[in-house]
Short mmCIF file of C-alpha atoms and ligand atoms in Angstrom, two decimals:
data_model
loop_
_atom_site.label_atom_id
_atom_site.label_comp_id
_atom_site.label_asym_id
_atom_site.label_seq_id
_atom_site.Cartn_x
_atom_site.Cartn_y
_atom_site.Cartn_z
CA MET A 1 12.18 -46.21 -65.09
CA LYS A 2 12.10 -42.43 -65.33
CA LYS A 3 14.29 -41.06 -68.12
CA ILE A 4 16.50 -38.10 -67.30
CA TYR A 5 17.23 -35.27 -69.73
CA GLY A 6 18.92 -31.93 -69.13
CA VAL A 7 20.72 -28.84 -70.31
CA ILE A 8 24.37 -28.05 -69.60
CA GLY A 9 25.88 -24.57 -69.62
CA ASP A 10 27.83 -21.96 -67.70
CA PRO A 11 25.87 -20.01 -66.50
CA ILE A 12 22.68 -22.05 -66.59
CA ALA A 13 20.23 -20.58 -64.04
CA HIS A 14 18.61 -18.32 -66.68
CA SER A 15 17.65 -21.20 -68.99
CA ILE A 16 13.96 -21.48 -69.85
CA SER A 17 14.46 -24.93 -71.39
CA PRO A 18 13.50 -26.84 -68.19
CA ALA A 19 10.12 -25.07 -68.05
CA ILE A 20 9.33 -25.89 -71.69
CA GLN A 21 10.64 -29.45 -71.83
CA ASN A 22 9.20 -30.56 -68.49
CA ASP A 23 5.80 -29.24 -69.55
CA ALA A 24 6.06 -31.09 -72.87
CA PHE A 25 6.99 -34.36 -71.11
CA THR A 26 4.03 -33.98 -68.72
CA HIS A 27 1.68 -33.02 -71.55
CA GLN A 28 2.71 -36.12 -73.54
CA GLU A 29 2.39 -38.25 -70.37
CA LEU A 30 6.01 -39.40 -70.63
CA ASP A 31 7.84 -40.46 -67.47
CA CYS A 32 10.76 -38.11 -68.04
CA ILE A 33 12.39 -35.19 -66.26
CA TYR A 34 14.60 -32.36 -67.61
CA HIS A 35 17.10 -30.70 -65.30
CA PRO A 36 19.61 -27.81 -65.64
CA PHE A 37 23.24 -28.74 -64.86
CA HIS A 38 25.87 -26.08 -64.22
CA ILE A 39 29.00 -27.40 -65.95
CA THR A 40 32.14 -25.27 -66.15
CA PRO A 41 34.53 -25.66 -69.14
CA GLU A 42 37.16 -27.54 -67.12
CA ASN A 43 34.55 -30.13 -66.11
CA LEU A 44 33.00 -30.65 -69.56
CA SER A 45 34.85 -33.84 -70.46
CA ASP A 46 34.16 -35.50 -67.08
CA ALA A 47 30.56 -34.30 -67.19
CA VAL A 48 29.85 -35.95 -70.57
CA LYS A 49 31.47 -39.21 -69.41
CA GLY A 50 29.47 -39.07 -66.17
CA MET A 51 26.20 -38.32 -67.92
CA LYS A 52 26.71 -41.32 -70.17
CA ALA A 53 27.68 -43.54 -67.25
CA ILE A 54 24.55 -42.68 -65.27
CA GLY A 55 22.32 -43.01 -68.33
CA ILE A 56 21.22 -39.44 -69.09
CA ALA A 57 19.03 -40.03 -72.16
CA GLY A 58 19.67 -36.70 -73.88
CA PHE A 59 20.62 -33.11 -73.22
CA ASN A 60 20.89 -29.63 -74.64
CA ILE A 61 24.10 -27.65 -74.69
CA THR A 62 24.26 -23.92 -74.27
CA ILE A 63 26.95 -21.25 -73.94
CA PRO A 64 29.93 -21.81 -73.78
CA HIS A 65 30.02 -25.51 -74.71
CA LYS A 66 28.38 -25.77 -78.16
CA THR A 67 31.68 -26.23 -80.01
CA ALA A 68 33.85 -27.60 -77.20
CA ILE A 69 31.58 -30.62 -76.70
CA ILE A 70 32.14 -32.07 -80.20
CA PRO A 71 35.31 -34.12 -79.41
CA TYR A 72 33.52 -35.79 -76.46
CA LEU A 73 30.63 -37.14 -78.55
CA ASP A 74 30.53 -40.49 -80.36
CA GLU A 75 28.96 -39.11 -83.56
CA VAL A 76 27.89 -35.72 -84.89
CA ASP A 77 25.18 -35.17 -87.49
CA GLU A 78 26.60 -33.86 -90.82
CA LEU A 79 25.13 -30.34 -90.72
CA ALA A 80 26.09 -29.84 -87.06
CA ALA A 81 29.64 -30.99 -87.87
CA THR A 82 29.86 -28.57 -90.81
CA ILE A 83 28.54 -25.71 -88.68
CA GLY A 84 30.90 -26.74 -85.90
CA ALA A 85 28.32 -26.45 -83.11
CA VAL A 86 26.05 -28.91 -81.31
CA ASN A 87 23.12 -27.89 -79.10
CA THR A 88 21.34 -31.26 -78.72
CA VAL A 89 22.68 -34.69 -77.81
CA SER A 90 20.72 -37.91 -77.95
CA TYR A 91 21.68 -41.32 -76.51
CA GLN A 92 21.13 -43.95 -79.22
CA ASP A 93 22.43 -47.55 -79.17
CA GLY A 94 25.14 -46.81 -76.64
CA LYS A 95 26.30 -43.66 -78.40
CA TYR A 96 25.96 -39.94 -77.72
CA ILE A 97 25.01 -38.32 -81.06
CA GLY A 98 25.14 -34.54 -81.55
CA TYR A 99 22.73 -32.37 -83.55
CA ASN A 100 22.24 -28.65 -84.17
CA THR A 101 18.55 -27.88 -83.71
CA ASP A 102 19.29 -24.12 -83.48
CA ALA A 103 20.03 -24.20 -87.19
CA MET A 104 17.16 -26.54 -88.08
CA GLY A 105 14.84 -24.54 -85.81
CA PHE A 106 15.71 -21.29 -87.52
CA TYR A 107 15.16 -22.81 -90.95
CA LYS A 108 11.79 -24.23 -89.95
CA ALA A 109 10.70 -20.92 -88.42
CA LEU A 110 11.69 -18.97 -91.55
CA SER A 111 10.32 -21.49 -94.06
CA ASP A 112 6.98 -21.47 -92.18
CA GLN A 113 6.68 -17.82 -93.24
CA ILE A 114 8.36 -17.89 -96.67
CA SER A 115 7.66 -20.80 -99.00
CA ASN A 116 10.17 -20.26 -101.85
CA LEU A 117 13.31 -19.36 -99.91
CA THR A 118 15.63 -20.73 -102.60
CA GLU A 119 14.47 -18.00 -104.99
CA LYS A 120 14.93 -15.13 -102.54
CA LYS A 121 17.75 -12.64 -102.30
CA ILE A 122 18.80 -12.90 -98.67
CA LEU A 123 21.00 -10.71 -96.46
CA VAL A 124 22.41 -12.00 -93.17
CA ILE A 125 23.56 -9.34 -90.70
CA GLY A 126 26.42 -10.56 -88.49
CA ALA A 127 29.17 -13.15 -88.85
CA GLY A 128 29.32 -14.78 -85.40
CA GLY A 129 28.24 -18.25 -84.28
CA ALA A 130 24.52 -17.69 -84.88
CA ALA A 131 25.14 -16.24 -88.35
CA ARG A 132 27.33 -19.23 -89.21
CA ALA A 133 24.58 -21.71 -88.28
CA ILE A 134 21.95 -19.75 -90.21
CA TYR A 135 24.09 -19.10 -93.30
CA PHE A 136 25.20 -22.75 -93.61
CA THR A 137 21.66 -24.01 -93.04
CA LEU A 138 20.15 -21.74 -95.69
CA LEU A 139 22.73 -22.86 -98.25
CA SER A 140 22.41 -26.52 -97.29
CA HIS A 141 18.67 -26.20 -98.06
CA GLY A 142 19.32 -24.82 -101.54
CA ALA A 143 19.32 -21.04 -101.02
CA ILE A 144 22.13 -19.61 -103.14
CA SER A 145 21.87 -15.86 -103.07
CA VAL A 146 22.81 -15.10 -99.46
CA ASP A 147 25.03 -12.07 -98.77
CA ILE A 148 26.63 -11.34 -95.40
CA THR A 149 27.22 -7.96 -93.84
CA ASN A 150 29.24 -7.50 -90.68
CA ARG A 151 30.81 -4.73 -88.62
CA THR A 152 34.15 -6.52 -89.11
CA LEU A 153 34.21 -7.24 -92.86
CA GLU A 154 37.00 -9.85 -92.64
CA LYS A 155 34.77 -12.09 -90.51
CA ALA A 156 32.03 -12.03 -93.16
CA GLU A 157 34.61 -12.89 -95.85
CA ALA A 158 35.97 -15.75 -93.72
CA LEU A 159 32.48 -17.14 -93.14
CA ILE A 160 31.75 -17.23 -96.88
CA ALA A 161 35.11 -18.84 -97.63
CA ASP A 162 34.49 -21.46 -94.94
CA CYS A 163 31.08 -22.57 -96.21
CA PRO A 164 31.22 -25.80 -98.25
CA PHE A 165 27.86 -25.38 -100.04
CA GLU A 166 27.18 -23.86 -103.49
CA LYS A 167 26.74 -20.11 -103.18
CA GLN A 168 26.75 -16.70 -104.82
CA SER A 169 27.57 -14.63 -101.78
CA ALA A 170 29.12 -11.23 -101.24
CA ALA A 171 30.62 -9.86 -98.04
CA LEU A 172 29.53 -6.28 -97.39
CA THR A 173 30.38 -3.58 -94.91
CA LEU A 174 27.43 -2.36 -92.84
CA LEU A 175 27.48 0.87 -94.86
CA GLN A 176 27.37 -0.99 -98.18
CA ALA A 177 24.47 -3.15 -96.95
CA GLU A 178 22.61 -0.09 -95.71
CA GLU A 179 22.92 1.53 -99.15
CA LYS A 180 21.66 -1.49 -101.14
CA LEU A 181 19.10 -2.77 -98.65
CA ALA A 182 16.26 -2.39 -101.18
CA ASP A 183 17.81 -5.23 -103.24
CA TYR A 184 16.97 -7.88 -100.63
CA ASP A 185 13.74 -9.87 -100.18
CA VAL A 186 14.72 -11.35 -96.80
CA ILE A 187 16.91 -9.78 -94.12
CA ILE A 188 18.09 -11.85 -91.15
CA GLN A 189 19.50 -10.04 -88.12
CA THR A 190 21.82 -12.21 -86.00
CA THR A 191 23.88 -9.68 -84.00
CA SER A 192 23.27 -8.63 -80.42
CA ALA A 193 22.46 -5.05 -81.48
CA GLY A 194 18.98 -4.30 -80.09
CA MET A 195 19.03 -7.02 -77.44
CA SER A 196 18.06 -6.04 -73.91
CA PRO A 197 19.38 -3.82 -72.29
CA HIS A 198 20.59 -2.12 -75.53
CA LEU A 199 17.07 -1.46 -76.73
CA ASP A 200 17.95 1.56 -78.90
CA ALA A 201 20.69 -0.17 -80.87
CA MET A 202 20.36 -1.23 -84.51
CA PRO A 203 23.11 -2.65 -86.75
CA PHE A 204 22.41 0.07 -89.34
CA SER A 205 19.73 2.39 -90.70
CA ILE A 206 16.96 0.68 -92.67
CA ARG A 207 15.86 3.76 -94.57
CA ASN A 208 16.27 1.88 -97.88
CA LEU A 209 14.25 -1.19 -96.84
CA SER A 210 11.66 -2.11 -99.47
CA GLU A 211 8.02 -2.36 -98.45
CA GLY A 212 7.46 -5.99 -99.43
CA SER A 213 10.54 -7.38 -97.71
CA PHE A 214 10.66 -9.81 -94.80
CA VAL A 215 12.80 -9.04 -91.74
CA SER A 216 13.70 -11.74 -89.22
CA ASP A 217 15.52 -10.83 -86.01
CA ILE A 218 16.74 -13.78 -83.93
CA ILE A 219 16.53 -11.69 -80.74
CA TYR A 220 13.58 -12.63 -78.47
CA ASN A 221 14.32 -10.28 -75.59
CA PRO A 222 12.71 -7.86 -76.30
CA LEU A 223 10.08 -9.56 -78.45
CA GLU A 224 10.08 -6.51 -80.74
CA THR A 225 13.50 -4.97 -81.37
CA LYS A 226 13.86 -1.42 -82.67
CA LEU A 227 14.78 -2.95 -86.04
CA LEU A 228 11.52 -4.92 -86.23
CA LYS A 229 9.45 -1.96 -85.09
CA GLU A 230 10.92 0.29 -87.79
CA ALA A 231 10.69 -2.47 -90.42
CA LYS A 232 6.97 -2.89 -89.64
CA GLN A 233 6.44 0.85 -89.94
CA LYS A 234 8.02 0.68 -93.40
CA GLY A 235 5.55 -2.03 -94.46
CA ALA A 236 7.77 -5.09 -94.13
CA ASP A 237 6.64 -8.41 -92.65
CA VAL A 238 8.60 -9.30 -89.54
CA GLN A 239 9.47 -12.26 -87.32
CA ASN A 240 11.17 -12.26 -83.91
CA GLY A 241 13.38 -14.94 -82.36
CA LEU A 242 10.61 -16.71 -80.48
CA ASP A 243 9.71 -19.08 -83.35
CA MET A 244 13.35 -20.18 -83.69
CA LEU A 245 13.56 -20.72 -79.95
CA VAL A 246 10.37 -22.80 -79.96
CA TYR A 247 11.39 -24.92 -82.94
CA GLN A 248 14.91 -25.67 -81.64
CA ALA A 249 13.28 -26.97 -78.45
CA ALA A 250 10.57 -28.86 -80.35
CA LEU A 251 13.13 -30.51 -82.64
CA ALA A 252 15.23 -31.60 -79.65
CA PHE A 253 12.11 -33.11 -78.06
CA GLN A 254 11.35 -34.88 -81.33
CA ILE A 255 14.87 -36.31 -81.61
CA TRP A 256 14.63 -37.67 -78.05
CA THR A 257 11.08 -39.03 -78.09
CA GLY A 258 10.00 -39.34 -81.73
CA ILE A 259 6.99 -37.19 -80.84
CA THR A 260 6.25 -33.74 -82.29
CA PRO A 261 5.30 -31.60 -79.30
CA ASP A 262 2.61 -28.92 -79.21
CA THR A 263 4.58 -25.86 -80.37
CA THR A 264 1.76 -23.41 -79.57
CA ARG A 265 1.89 -24.60 -75.98
CA MET A 266 5.70 -24.25 -75.94
CA LYS A 267 5.42 -20.74 -77.34
CA ASN A 268 2.93 -19.73 -74.66
CA ILE A 269 5.22 -20.98 -71.89
CA MET A 270 8.16 -19.11 -73.40
CA ARG A 271 6.15 -15.92 -73.74
CA THR A 272 5.00 -16.14 -70.12
CA THR A 273 8.50 -16.95 -68.85
CA LEU A 274 10.11 -14.18 -70.87
CA GLY A 275 7.36 -11.70 -70.05
CA GLY A 276 7.90 -12.39 -66.36
CA LYS A 277 11.58 -11.40 -66.54
P1 ATR B 1 26.71 -15.21 -81.57
O1 ATR B 1 27.26 -16.58 -81.28
O2 ATR B 1 25.49 -14.86 -80.78
O3 ATR B 1 26.51 -14.98 -83.04
P2 ATR B 1 29.25 -13.80 -81.56
O4 ATR B 1 29.87 -15.01 -82.19
O5 ATR B 1 29.95 -13.12 -80.45
O6 ATR B 1 27.80 -14.17 -81.01
O7 ATR B 1 28.95 -12.75 -82.75
C1 ATR B 1 28.36 -11.51 -82.52
C2 ATR B 1 28.07 -10.83 -83.87
O8 ATR B 1 27.36 -9.62 -83.59
C3 ATR B 1 29.30 -10.41 -84.64
O9 ATR B 1 28.99 -10.49 -86.03
C4 ATR B 1 29.50 -8.95 -84.20
O10 ATR B 1 30.23 -8.15 -85.10
P3 ATR B 1 31.86 -8.19 -85.10
O11 ATR B 1 32.24 -9.44 -85.82
O12 ATR B 1 32.26 -6.97 -85.82
O13 ATR B 1 32.27 -8.20 -83.65
C5 ATR B 1 28.07 -8.50 -84.15
N1 ATR B 1 27.78 -7.35 -83.31
C6 ATR B 1 27.77 -7.29 -81.96
N2 ATR B 1 27.39 -6.07 -81.53
C7 ATR B 1 27.14 -5.32 -82.64
C8 ATR B 1 26.71 -3.98 -82.88
N3 ATR B 1 26.46 -3.15 -81.86
N4 ATR B 1 26.55 -3.56 -84.16
C9 ATR B 1 26.80 -4.39 -85.19
N5 ATR B 1 27.21 -5.68 -85.03
C10 ATR B 1 27.39 -6.13 -83.78
#
């Protein structure tokens, strides 16, 4: 019997997940289908119960349900529980189990480019949901020196205080981070500054960026933010958000099927879909 997967969110029409996952199912010759479901917050509880009752084999969760879904699941993977957000659910032995492949996807994307992350001095820009997933994941994988800078300093301080892993982290204002930017080997941009349509925005000036540094921006629309363009001009290596997007999808597929999908193929579909927007 055909297995049904999906993605739930509000709104949901913009999601590119169906294009990627349906192609991966077809490519692997699996009799599965992946469908977008528009679920509003007031219907979330009923939706999860209904999905289980009709045998939905797994699904992704997007805005605004990533945290709200947790009480409706049977189990949550340890890192996802610590982060407090779930973006992938898998049906296993009668239970809905939650994972956070956004976090794992980011870590895989970054560690593909940088082998000895635990020895690097890292700066995370932003202290929202994405920063929380990235910061916790880095520390859970043994990185220790990870500072956080945020427009609202108190949120960076709260994020550090909230993190249960071993750390040597400082919370910095954007101005402080801008001044000491040369101290960092890896800079990770998680805010919406620079995302379409705000193409000219940057969290701060990178005039002090050192030439050999690595700059990762989780934005994928546009594929090259102003920050990445300027960082490249200053001799840094850069990475956009496409790799993270691909790996979070690939890891979800792997959790559901046990098969590692063709990530180059996924990336091409994403590029085409995003380019067409
Ligand atoms: P997400 O879940 O995508 O991380 P979020 O939780 O709303 O979204 O967090 C957005 C982050 O981007 C915050 O760190 C926010 O800074 P504040 O905490 O001061 O609000 C940051 N942010 C948004 N726009 C920004 C801008 N123009 N410059 C700098 N930081 C910005």
